[in-house]
């Protein structure tokens, strides 16, 4: 969440910035009312604490003189009851304040362009040239169905819409992509491979910003009184490894990667994206997470985005990098780069990776800190996350960009070792 100083000392300014950059209406009146009540209750609580101390000393003095202290003791007991009520009230006010603050998005960095939607995003650069085909281009669904590799009907019988069964060489290609990405990030990009839980508690979802605002987008499981959420991305599990931890300076930057299943309710209609594997309830992703010193987070953001770009370049997939505008970024981010891969069937670029710098926003929610050797103080770390990349969308891009007229698919050279040297699947 945002620094409490912004709510308590610069509320009007913060509200104006959020309105300008995010189109977000900060409930100034609610924050002011809570802060006013908190000050009143806290002042009274301090007054009662002082009064109790004074009366307690008076009891001691009276006892030393052999005087009756029953009236003073009754007064102290009454003060104690009021103090307990005041402390409970303060706790309730703090919870209400935190609940309100937890729904406020991060403030975009000054380098982020203003805008309300994707049309204001700014292209940074492109790599590769889209292939020219001398035959009618098929999309990944038709390519998969033709060979019996991609089966949405069987998946629908098992689980409903927006699930897919992969078979044979297409399933193998999907696995090879994930393996290739993990090996690249661990051996060349310096990320530590981590295998993480797919089920997490509410505290973990709160830490990275999925709760409370986006609960409707999550799948939840309940067994008796045990409630757990299926992760929408392994960012949740990886980032929360530093939840309530004071990280030693020598451990930073901490770079981690994980290949995992991801689950998203994706409520609503998405038109053509519900066809095939573009937008599914269950998908796989290779995630990149960095925990960094504050002064290094922007350089780390560039480094992470570049690591994702290398994946696409080694696969020979044309892409472009987009700097997202203020209104198109995620809730927790101060700056986001999207990588969009070329899909021939749609004759356009589609998102395949999103890399975000969250500054100290998630760290404050998680109480994730580092011991700054310069000051000796514990300060919030900066957290970053990115797709390195979405496995299903990489599969789609490979299928479409490497398709042949006979329905076969040429295997990118970097993936051929996973196929015993074969150069195509058919």
PDB file of N, CA, C and O in Angstrom, residues 192-262:
ATOM      1  N   UNK A 192      17.220 -17.840  -9.379  1.00  0.00           N
ATOM      2  CA  UNK A 192      17.188 -19.074  -8.604  1.00  0.00           C
ATOM      3  C   UNK A 192      15.850 -19.773  -8.843  1.00  0.00           C
ATOM      4  O   UNK A 192      14.793 -19.191  -8.635  1.00  0.00           O
ATOM      5  N   UNK A 193      15.905 -21.035  -9.279  1.00  0.00           N
ATOM      6  CA  UNK A 193      14.663 -21.770  -9.501  1.00  0.00           C
ATOM      7  C   UNK A 193      14.034 -22.145  -8.158  1.00  0.00           C
ATOM      8  O   UNK A 193      14.709 -22.625  -7.245  1.00  0.00           O
ATOM      9  N   UNK A 194      12.732 -21.920  -8.065  1.00  0.00           N
ATOM     10  CA  UNK A 194      11.981 -22.212  -6.846  1.00  0.00           C
ATOM     11  C   UNK A 194      10.701 -22.945  -7.235  1.00  0.00           C
ATOM     12  O   UNK A 194      10.042 -22.583  -8.215  1.00  0.00           O
ATOM     13  N   UNK A 195      10.356 -23.986  -6.489  1.00  0.00           N
ATOM     14  CA  UNK A 195       9.083 -24.683  -6.682  1.00  0.00           C
ATOM     15  C   UNK A 195       8.158 -24.242  -5.552  1.00  0.00           C
ATOM     16  O   UNK A 195       8.483 -24.416  -4.380  1.00  0.00           O
ATOM     17  N   UNK A 196       7.015 -23.657  -5.914  1.00  0.00           N
ATOM     18  CA  UNK A 196       6.188 -22.985  -4.907  1.00  0.00           C
ATOM     19  C   UNK A 196       4.802 -23.606  -4.789  1.00  0.00           C
ATOM     20  O   UNK A 196       4.316 -24.264  -5.717  1.00  0.00           O
ATOM     21  N   UNK A 197       4.118 -23.397  -3.655  1.00  0.00           N
ATOM     22  CA  UNK A 197       2.738 -23.866  -3.499  1.00  0.00           C
ATOM     23  C   UNK A 197       1.790 -23.147  -4.463  1.00  0.00           C
ATOM     24  O   UNK A 197       1.967 -21.967  -4.759  1.00  0.00           O
ATOM     25  N   UNK A 198       0.790 -23.888  -4.923  1.00  0.00           N
ATOM     26  CA  UNK A 198      -0.249 -23.306  -5.769  1.00  0.00           C
ATOM     27  C   UNK A 198      -1.426 -22.804  -4.943  1.00  0.00           C
ATOM     28  O   UNK A 198      -2.222 -21.997  -5.422  1.00  0.00           O
ATOM     29  N   UNK A 199      -1.535 -23.283  -3.720  1.00  0.00           N
ATOM     30  CA  UNK A 199      -2.581 -22.844  -2.788  1.00  0.00           C
ATOM     31  C   UNK A 199      -1.955 -21.967  -1.714  1.00  0.00           C
ATOM     32  O   UNK A 199      -0.978 -22.377  -1.078  1.00  0.00           O
ATOM     33  N   UNK A 200      -2.496 -20.781  -1.518  1.00  0.00           N
ATOM     34  CA  UNK A 200      -1.951 -19.863  -0.509  1.00  0.00           C
ATOM     35  C   UNK A 200      -3.089 -19.311   0.338  1.00  0.00           C
ATOM     36  O   UNK A 200      -4.262 -19.372  -0.034  1.00  0.00           O
ATOM     37  N   UNK A 201      -2.719 -18.732   1.478  1.00  0.00           N
ATOM     38  CA  UNK A 201      -3.738 -18.165   2.360  1.00  0.00           C
ATOM     39  C   UNK A 201      -4.051 -16.717   1.977  1.00  0.00           C
ATOM     40  O   UNK A 201      -3.408 -16.125   1.108  1.00  0.00           O
ATOM     41  N   UNK A 202      -5.029 -16.157   2.658  1.00  0.00           N
ATOM     42  CA  UNK A 202      -5.477 -14.800   2.350  1.00  0.00           C
ATOM     43  C   UNK A 202      -4.384 -13.778   2.608  1.00  0.00           C
ATOM     44  O   UNK A 202      -4.286 -12.763   1.899  1.00  0.00           O
ATOM     45  N   UNK A 203      -3.535 -14.024   3.603  1.00  0.00           N
ATOM     46  CA  UNK A 203      -2.471 -13.081   3.925  1.00  0.00           C
ATOM     47  C   UNK A 203      -1.496 -12.931   2.754  1.00  0.00           C
ATOM     48  O   UNK A 203      -1.028 -11.823   2.451  1.00  0.00           O
ATOM     49  N   UNK A 204      -1.201 -14.038   2.077  1.00  0.00           N
ATOM     50  CA  UNK A 204      -0.304 -13.983   0.914  1.00  0.00           C
ATOM     51  C   UNK A 204      -0.952 -13.204  -0.226  1.00  0.00           C
ATOM     52  O   UNK A 204      -0.299 -12.389  -0.896  1.00  0.00           O
ATOM     53  N   UNK A 205      -2.241 -13.424  -0.464  1.00  0.00           N
ATOM     54  CA  UNK A 205      -2.952 -12.692  -1.513  1.00  0.00           C
ATOM     55  C   UNK A 205      -3.037 -11.200  -1.190  1.00  0.00           C
ATOM     56  O   UNK A 205      -2.933 -10.348  -2.075  1.00  0.00           O
ATOM     57  N   UNK A 206      -3.193 -10.892   0.079  1.00  0.00           N
ATOM     58  CA  UNK A 206      -3.211  -9.491   0.503  1.00  0.00           C
ATOM     59  C   UNK A 206      -1.843  -8.852   0.265  1.00  0.00           C
ATOM     60  O   UNK A 206      -1.746  -7.707  -0.190  1.00  0.00           O
ATOM     61  N   UNK A 207      -0.786  -9.604   0.551  1.00  0.00           N
ATOM     62  CA  UNK A 207       0.572  -9.065   0.461  1.00  0.00           C
ATOM     63  C   UNK A 207       0.922  -8.548  -0.914  1.00  0.00           C
ATOM     64  O   UNK A 207       1.597  -7.526  -1.056  1.00  0.00           O
ATOM     65  N   UNK A 208       0.485  -9.241  -1.975  1.00  0.00           N
ATOM     66  CA  UNK A 208       0.821  -8.813  -3.332  1.00  0.00           C
ATOM     67  C   UNK A 208      -0.292  -8.011  -3.997  1.00  0.00           C
ATOM     68  O   UNK A 208      -0.162  -7.618  -5.156  1.00  0.00           O
ATOM     69  N   UNK A 209      -1.391  -7.768  -3.277  1.00  0.00           N
ATOM     70  CA  UNK A 209      -2.410  -6.848  -3.770  1.00  0.00           C
ATOM     71  C   UNK A 209      -3.621  -7.473  -4.429  1.00  0.00           C
ATOM     72  O   UNK A 209      -4.495  -6.761  -4.916  1.00  0.00           O
ATOM     73  N   UNK A 210      -3.702  -8.831  -4.456  1.00  0.00           N
ATOM     74  CA  UNK A 210      -4.889  -9.453  -5.040  1.00  0.00           C
ATOM     75  C   UNK A 210      -6.116  -9.275  -4.139  1.00  0.00           C
ATOM     76  O   UNK A 210      -7.243  -9.161  -4.626  1.00  0.00           O
ATOM     77  N   UNK A 211      -5.901  -9.270  -2.846  1.00  0.00           N
ATOM     78  CA  UNK A 211      -6.974  -9.024  -1.876  1.00  0.00           C
ATOM     79  C   UNK A 211      -6.738  -7.691  -1.187  1.00  0.00           C
ATOM     80  O   UNK A 211      -5.589  -7.277  -0.996  1.00  0.00           O
ATOM     81  N   UNK A 212      -7.819  -6.981  -0.868  1.00  0.00           N
ATOM     82  CA  UNK A 212      -9.225  -7.393  -0.994  1.00  0.00           C
ATOM     83  C   UNK A 212      -9.877  -7.020  -2.321  1.00  0.00           C
ATOM     84  O   UNK A 212     -10.970  -7.460  -2.621  1.00  0.00           O
ATOM     85  N   UNK A 213      -9.215  -6.221  -3.137  1.00  0.00           N
ATOM     86  CA  UNK A 213      -9.867  -5.595  -4.287  1.00  0.00           C
ATOM     87  C   UNK A 213     -10.285  -6.569  -5.378  1.00  0.00           C
ATOM     88  O   UNK A 213     -11.314  -6.395  -6.027  1.00  0.00           O
ATOM     89  N   UNK A 214      -9.501  -7.643  -5.600  1.00  0.00           N
ATOM     90  CA  UNK A 214      -9.733  -8.487  -6.767  1.00  0.00           C
ATOM     91  C   UNK A 214     -10.182  -9.900  -6.409  1.00  0.00           C
ATOM     92  O   UNK A 214      -9.902 -10.849  -7.137  1.00  0.00           O
ATOM     93  N   UNK A 215     -10.896 -10.039  -5.322  1.00  0.00           N
ATOM     94  CA  UNK A 215     -11.302 -11.375  -4.871  1.00  0.00           C
ATOM     95  C   UNK A 215     -12.165 -12.090  -5.907  1.00  0.00           C
ATOM     96  O   UNK A 215     -12.100 -13.315  -6.047  1.00  0.00           O
ATOM     97  N   UNK A 216     -12.980 -11.336  -6.661  1.00  0.00           N
ATOM     98  CA  UNK A 216     -13.859 -11.974  -7.641  1.00  0.00           C
ATOM     99  C   UNK A 216     -13.082 -12.617  -8.796  1.00  0.00           C
ATOM    100  O   UNK A 216     -13.628 -13.438  -9.543  1.00  0.00           O
ATOM    101  N   UNK A 217     -11.813 -12.266  -8.948  1.00  0.00           N
ATOM    102  CA  UNK A 217     -10.993 -12.841 -10.022  1.00  0.00           C
ATOM    103  C   UNK A 217     -10.264 -14.109  -9.591  1.00  0.00           C
ATOM    104  O   UNK A 217      -9.540 -14.715 -10.390  1.00  0.00           O
ATOM    105  N   UNK A 218     -10.443 -14.517  -8.331  1.00  0.00           N
ATOM    106  CA  UNK A 218      -9.679 -15.629  -7.776  1.00  0.00           C
ATOM    107  C   UNK A 218     -10.534 -16.874  -7.604  1.00  0.00           C
ATOM    108  O   UNK A 218     -11.740 -16.796  -7.363  1.00  0.00           O
ATOM    109  N   UNK A 219      -9.892 -18.030  -7.711  1.00  0.00           N
ATOM    110  CA  UNK A 219     -10.522 -19.293  -7.337  1.00  0.00           C
ATOM    111  C   UNK A 219     -10.167 -19.582  -5.883  1.00  0.00           C
ATOM    112  O   UNK A 219      -9.010 -19.452  -5.475  1.00  0.00           O
ATOM    113  N   UNK A 220     -11.168 -19.987  -5.107  1.00  0.00           N
ATOM    114  CA  UNK A 220     -10.950 -20.239  -3.688  1.00  0.00           C
ATOM    115  C   UNK A 220     -11.396 -21.652  -3.349  1.00  0.00           C
ATOM    116  O   UNK A 220     -12.351 -22.179  -3.932  1.00  0.00           O
ATOM    117  N   UNK A 221     -10.687 -22.308  -2.449  1.00  0.00           N
ATOM    118  CA  UNK A 221     -11.050 -23.643  -1.981  1.00  0.00           C
ATOM    119  C   UNK A 221     -11.389 -23.563  -0.495  1.00  0.00           C
ATOM    120  O   UNK A 221     -10.787 -22.778   0.247  1.00  0.00           O
ATOM    121  N   UNK A 222     -12.332 -24.374  -0.064  1.00  0.00           N
ATOM    122  CA  UNK A 222     -12.707 -24.423   1.347  1.00  0.00           C
ATOM    123  C   UNK A 222     -12.854 -25.875   1.771  1.00  0.00           C
ATOM    124  O   UNK A 222     -13.582 -26.643   1.147  1.00  0.00           O
ATOM    125  N   UNK A 223     -12.144 -26.247   2.820  1.00  0.00           N
ATOM    126  CA  UNK A 223     -12.253 -27.567   3.423  1.00  0.00           C
ATOM    127  C   UNK A 223     -12.480 -27.365   4.913  1.00  0.00           C
ATOM    128  O   UNK A 223     -11.545 -27.019   5.648  1.00  0.00           O
ATOM    129  N   UNK A 224     -13.729 -27.522   5.330  1.00  0.00           N
ATOM    130  CA  UNK A 224     -14.058 -27.190   6.707  1.00  0.00           C
ATOM    131  C   UNK A 224     -13.844 -25.704   6.925  1.00  0.00           C
ATOM    132  O   UNK A 224     -14.383 -24.866   6.203  1.00  0.00           O
ATOM    133  N   UNK A 225     -13.019 -25.360   7.887  1.00  0.00           N
ATOM    134  CA  UNK A 225     -12.712 -23.964   8.164  1.00  0.00           C
ATOM    135  C   UNK A 225     -11.461 -23.491   7.427  1.00  0.00           C
ATOM    136  O   UNK A 225     -11.082 -22.325   7.530  1.00  0.00           O
ATOM    137  N   UNK A 226     -10.823 -24.406   6.692  1.00  0.00           N
ATOM    138  CA  UNK A 226      -9.592 -24.067   5.981  1.00  0.00           C
ATOM    139  C   UNK A 226      -9.931 -23.443   4.626  1.00  0.00           C
ATOM    140  O   UNK A 226     -10.577 -24.072   3.782  1.00  0.00           O
ATOM    141  N   UNK A 227      -9.504 -22.210   4.426  1.00  0.00           N
ATOM    142  CA  UNK A 227      -9.777 -21.480   3.198  1.00  0.00           C
ATOM    143  C   UNK A 227      -8.450 -21.136   2.527  1.00  0.00           C
ATOM    144  O   UNK A 227      -7.581 -20.507   3.131  1.00  0.00           O
ATOM    145  N   UNK A 228      -8.304 -21.545   1.266  1.00  0.00           N
ATOM    146  CA  UNK A 228      -7.079 -21.284   0.526  1.00  0.00           C
ATOM    147  C   UNK A 228      -7.430 -20.815  -0.890  1.00  0.00           C
ATOM    148  O   UNK A 228      -8.461 -21.184  -1.449  1.00  0.00           O
ATOM    149  N   UNK A 229      -6.525 -20.008  -1.465  1.00  0.00           N
ATOM    150  CA  UNK A 229      -6.725 -19.466  -2.806  1.00  0.00           C
ATOM    151  C   UNK A 229      -5.752 -20.121  -3.779  1.00  0.00           C
ATOM    152  O   UNK A 229      -4.580 -20.335  -3.452  1.00  0.00           O
ATOM    153  N   UNK A 230      -6.238 -20.411  -4.988  1.00  0.00           N
ATOM    154  CA  UNK A 230      -5.361 -20.863  -6.062  1.00  0.00           C
ATOM    155  C   UNK A 230      -4.649 -19.647  -6.638  1.00  0.00           C
ATOM    156  O   UNK A 230      -5.289 -18.634  -6.942  1.00  0.00           O
ATOM    157  N   UNK A 231      -3.350 -19.733  -6.794  1.00  0.00           N
ATOM    158  CA  UNK A 231      -2.582 -18.557  -7.209  1.00  0.00           C
ATOM    159  C   UNK A 231      -2.912 -18.151  -8.649  1.00  0.00           C
ATOM    160  O   UNK A 231      -3.029 -19.001  -9.530  1.00  0.00           O
ATOM    161  N   UNK A 232      -3.053 -16.850  -8.908  1.00  0.00           N
ATOM    162  CA  UNK A 232      -3.241 -16.374 -10.280  1.00  0.00           C
ATOM    163  C   UNK A 232      -1.912 -16.289 -11.029  1.00  0.00           C
ATOM    164  O   UNK A 232      -1.878 -16.190 -12.251  1.00  0.00           O
ATOM    165  N   UNK A 233      -0.828 -16.320 -10.274  1.00  0.00           N
ATOM    166  CA  UNK A 233       0.528 -16.288 -10.805  1.00  0.00           C
ATOM    167  C   UNK A 233       1.465 -16.635  -9.655  1.00  0.00           C
ATOM    168  O   UNK A 233       1.163 -16.343  -8.490  1.00  0.00           O
ATOM    169  N   UNK A 234       2.599 -17.252  -9.957  1.00  0.00           N
ATOM    170  CA  UNK A 234       3.530 -17.601  -8.875  1.00  0.00           C
ATOM    171  C   UNK A 234       4.227 -16.380  -8.296  1.00  0.00           C
ATOM    172  O   UNK A 234       4.995 -16.488  -7.337  1.00  0.00           O
ATOM    173  N   UNK A 235       3.966 -15.193  -8.859  1.00  0.00           N
ATOM    174  CA  UNK A 235       4.393 -13.945  -8.213  1.00  0.00           C
ATOM    175  C   UNK A 235       3.950 -13.932  -6.756  1.00  0.00           C
ATOM    176  O   UNK A 235       4.686 -13.487  -5.864  1.00  0.00           O
ATOM    177  N   UNK A 236       2.736 -14.412  -6.502  1.00  0.00           N
ATOM    178  CA  UNK A 236       2.184 -14.388  -5.141  1.00  0.00           C
ATOM    179  C   UNK A 236       3.059 -15.204  -4.201  1.00  0.00           C
ATOM    180  O   UNK A 236       3.481 -14.723  -3.139  1.00  0.00           O
ATOM    181  N   UNK A 237       3.334 -16.442  -4.571  1.00  0.00           N
ATOM    182  CA  UNK A 237       4.138 -17.315  -3.707  1.00  0.00           C
ATOM    183  C   UNK A 237       5.575 -16.832  -3.586  1.00  0.00           C
ATOM    184  O   UNK A 237       6.143 -16.787  -2.484  1.00  0.00           O
ATOM    185  N   UNK A 238       6.170 -16.460  -4.714  1.00  0.00           N
ATOM    186  CA  UNK A 238       7.580 -16.043  -4.699  1.00  0.00           C
ATOM    187  C   UNK A 238       7.784 -14.768  -3.890  1.00  0.00           C
ATOM    188  O   UNK A 238       8.693 -14.679  -3.057  1.00  0.00           O
ATOM    189  N   UNK A 239       6.957 -13.759  -4.130  1.00  0.00           N
ATOM    190  CA  UNK A 239       7.139 -12.473  -3.447  1.00  0.00           C
ATOM    191  C   UNK A 239       6.902 -12.610  -1.950  1.00  0.00           C
ATOM    192  O   UNK A 239       7.603 -12.006  -1.133  1.00  0.00           O
ATOM    193  N   UNK A 240       5.924 -13.437  -1.569  1.00  0.00           N
ATOM    194  CA  UNK A 240       5.613 -13.606  -0.152  1.00  0.00           C
ATOM    195  C   UNK A 240       6.642 -14.423   0.611  1.00  0.00           C
ATOM    196  O   UNK A 240       6.522 -14.575   1.831  1.00  0.00           O
ATOM    197  N   UNK A 241       7.666 -14.919  -0.068  1.00  0.00           N
ATOM    198  CA  UNK A 241       8.756 -15.577   0.653  1.00  0.00           C
ATOM    199  C   UNK A 241       9.496 -14.586   1.552  1.00  0.00           C
ATOM    200  O   UNK A 241      10.196 -14.997   2.483  1.00  0.00           O
ATOM    201  N   UNK A 242       9.344 -13.279   1.286  1.00  0.00           N
ATOM    202  CA  UNK A 242       9.965 -12.276   2.158  1.00  0.00           C
ATOM    203  C   UNK A 242       8.921 -11.572   3.022  1.00  0.00           C
ATOM    204  O   UNK A 242       9.187 -10.529   3.614  1.00  0.00           O
ATOM    205  N   UNK A 243       7.733 -12.146   3.108  1.00  0.00           N
ATOM    206  CA  UNK A 243       6.683 -11.589   3.972  1.00  0.00           C
ATOM    207  C   UNK A 243       7.144 -11.620   5.435  1.00  0.00           C
ATOM    208  O   UNK A 243       7.541 -12.665   5.948  1.00  0.00           O
ATOM    209  N   UNK A 244       7.108 -10.449   6.073  1.00  0.00           N
ATOM    210  CA  UNK A 244       7.506 -10.304   7.478  1.00  0.00           C
ATOM    211  C   UNK A 244       8.945 -10.764   7.709  1.00  0.00           C
ATOM    212  O   UNK A 244       9.273 -11.346   8.739  1.00  0.00           O
ATOM    213  N   UNK A 245       9.809 -10.483   6.733  1.00  0.00           N
ATOM    214  CA  UNK A 245      11.226 -10.859   6.815  1.00  0.00           C
ATOM    215  C   UNK A 245      12.084  -9.602   6.701  1.00  0.00           C
ATOM    216  O   UNK A 245      11.770  -8.698   5.936  1.00  0.00           O
ATOM    217  N   UNK A 246      13.151  -9.551   7.482  1.00  0.00           N
ATOM    218  CA  UNK A 246      14.161  -8.506   7.325  1.00  0.00           C
ATOM    219  C   UNK A 246      15.318  -9.126   6.545  1.00  0.00           C
ATOM    220  O   UNK A 246      16.049  -9.970   7.048  1.00  0.00           O
ATOM    221  N   UNK A 247      15.449  -8.732   5.281  1.00  0.00           N
ATOM    222  CA  UNK A 247      16.436  -9.323   4.381  1.00  0.00           C
ATOM    223  C   UNK A 247      17.798  -8.673   4.610  1.00  0.00           C
ATOM    224  O   UNK A 247      17.903  -7.449   4.708  1.00  0.00           O
ATOM    225  N   UNK A 248      18.814  -9.503   4.697  1.00  0.00           N
ATOM    226  CA  UNK A 248      20.168  -8.976   4.838  1.00  0.00           C
ATOM    227  C   UNK A 248      20.607  -8.313   3.535  1.00  0.00           C
ATOM    228  O   UNK A 248      20.288  -8.800   2.434  1.00  0.00           O
ATOM    229  N   UNK A 249      21.322  -7.225   3.627  1.00  0.00           N
ATOM    230  CA  UNK A 249      21.753  -6.470   2.451  1.00  0.00           C
ATOM    231  C   UNK A 249      22.528  -7.346   1.465  1.00  0.00           C
ATOM    232  O   UNK A 249      22.391  -7.192   0.247  1.00  0.00           O
ATOM    233  N   UNK A 250      23.311  -8.292   1.977  1.00  0.00           N
ATOM    234  CA  UNK A 250      24.133  -9.136   1.111  1.00  0.00           C
ATOM    235  C   UNK A 250      23.298 -10.049   0.223  1.00  0.00           C
ATOM    236  O   UNK A 250      23.790 -10.571  -0.783  1.00  0.00           O
ATOM    237  N   UNK A 251      22.019 -10.258   0.556  1.00  0.00           N
ATOM    238  CA  UNK A 251      21.136 -11.129  -0.227  1.00  0.00           C
ATOM    239  C   UNK A 251      20.506 -10.408  -1.420  1.00  0.00           C
ATOM    240  O   UNK A 251      19.883 -11.055  -2.264  1.00  0.00           O
ATOM    241  N   UNK A 252      20.657  -9.088  -1.480  1.00  0.00           N
ATOM    242  CA  UNK A 252      19.994  -8.301  -2.520  1.00  0.00           C
ATOM    243  C   UNK A 252      20.931  -7.986  -3.675  1.00  0.00           C
ATOM    244  O   UNK A 252      22.122  -7.768  -3.465  1.00  0.00           O
ATOM    245  N   UNK A 253      20.408  -7.942  -4.909  1.00  0.00           N
ATOM    246  CA  UNK A 253      19.024  -8.276  -5.266  1.00  0.00           C
ATOM    247  C   UNK A 253      18.779  -9.781  -5.226  1.00  0.00           C
ATOM    248  O   UNK A 253      19.653 -10.578  -5.586  1.00  0.00           O
ATOM    249  N   UNK A 254      17.601 -10.164  -4.783  1.00  0.00           N
ATOM    250  CA  UNK A 254      17.194 -11.556  -4.706  1.00  0.00           C
ATOM    251  C   UNK A 254      16.353 -11.861  -5.950  1.00  0.00           C
ATOM    252  O   UNK A 254      15.287 -11.280  -6.135  1.00  0.00           O
ATOM    253  N   UNK A 255      16.850 -12.745  -6.814  1.00  0.00           N
ATOM    254  CA  UNK A 255      16.169 -13.042  -8.088  1.00  0.00           C
ATOM    255  C   UNK A 255      15.694 -14.483  -8.076  1.00  0.00           C
ATOM    256  O   UNK A 255      16.485 -15.405  -7.882  1.00  0.00           O
ATOM    257  N   UNK A 256      14.400 -14.687  -8.328  1.00  0.00           N
ATOM    258  CA  UNK A 256      13.791 -16.018  -8.271  1.00  0.00           C
ATOM    259  C   UNK A 256      12.928 -16.255  -9.505  1.00  0.00           C
ATOM    260  O   UNK A 256      12.336 -15.318 -10.048  1.00  0.00           O
ATOM    261  N   UNK A 257      12.845 -17.517  -9.908  1.00  0.00           N
ATOM    262  CA  UNK A 257      11.974 -17.894 -11.022  1.00  0.00           C
ATOM    263  C   UNK A 257      11.242 -19.179 -10.667  1.00  0.00           C
ATOM    264  O   UNK A 257      11.769 -20.023  -9.923  1.00  0.00           O
ATOM    265  N   UNK A 258      10.027 -19.317 -11.192  1.00  0.00           N
ATOM    266  CA  UNK A 258       9.240 -20.527 -10.953  1.00  0.00           C
ATOM    267  C   UNK A 258       8.357 -20.806 -12.155  1.00  0.00           C
ATOM    268  O   UNK A 258       7.813 -19.883 -12.772  1.00  0.00           O
ATOM    269  N   UNK A 259       8.213 -22.081 -12.463  1.00  0.00           N
ATOM    270  CA  UNK A 259       7.236 -22.515 -13.466  1.00  0.00           C
ATOM    271  C   UNK A 259       6.063 -23.089 -12.689  1.00  0.00           C
ATOM    272  O   UNK A 259       6.240 -23.975 -11.844  1.00  0.00           O
ATOM    273  N   UNK A 260       4.876 -22.573 -12.941  1.00  0.00           N
ATOM    274  CA  UNK A 260       3.727 -23.048 -12.177  1.00  0.00           C
ATOM    275  C   UNK A 260       2.448 -22.975 -12.987  1.00  0.00           C
ATOM    276  O   UNK A 260       2.353 -22.266 -13.989  1.00  0.00           O
ATOM    277  N   UNK A 261       1.452 -23.734 -12.520  1.00  0.00           N
ATOM    278  CA  UNK A 261       0.085 -23.536 -12.958  1.00  0.00           C
ATOM    279  C   UNK A 261      -0.399 -22.206 -12.393  1.00  0.00           C
ATOM    280  O   UNK A 261       0.021 -21.781 -11.312  1.00  0.00           O
ATOM    281  N   UNK A 262      -1.290 -21.554 -13.138  1.00  0.00           N
ATOM    282  CA  UNK A 262      -1.902 -20.306 -12.688  1.00  0.00           C
ATOM    283  C   UNK A 262      -3.405 -20.425 -12.914  1.00  0.00           C
ATOM    284  O   UNK A 262      -3.852 -21.057 -13.872  1.00  0.00           O
TER     285      UNK A 262
END
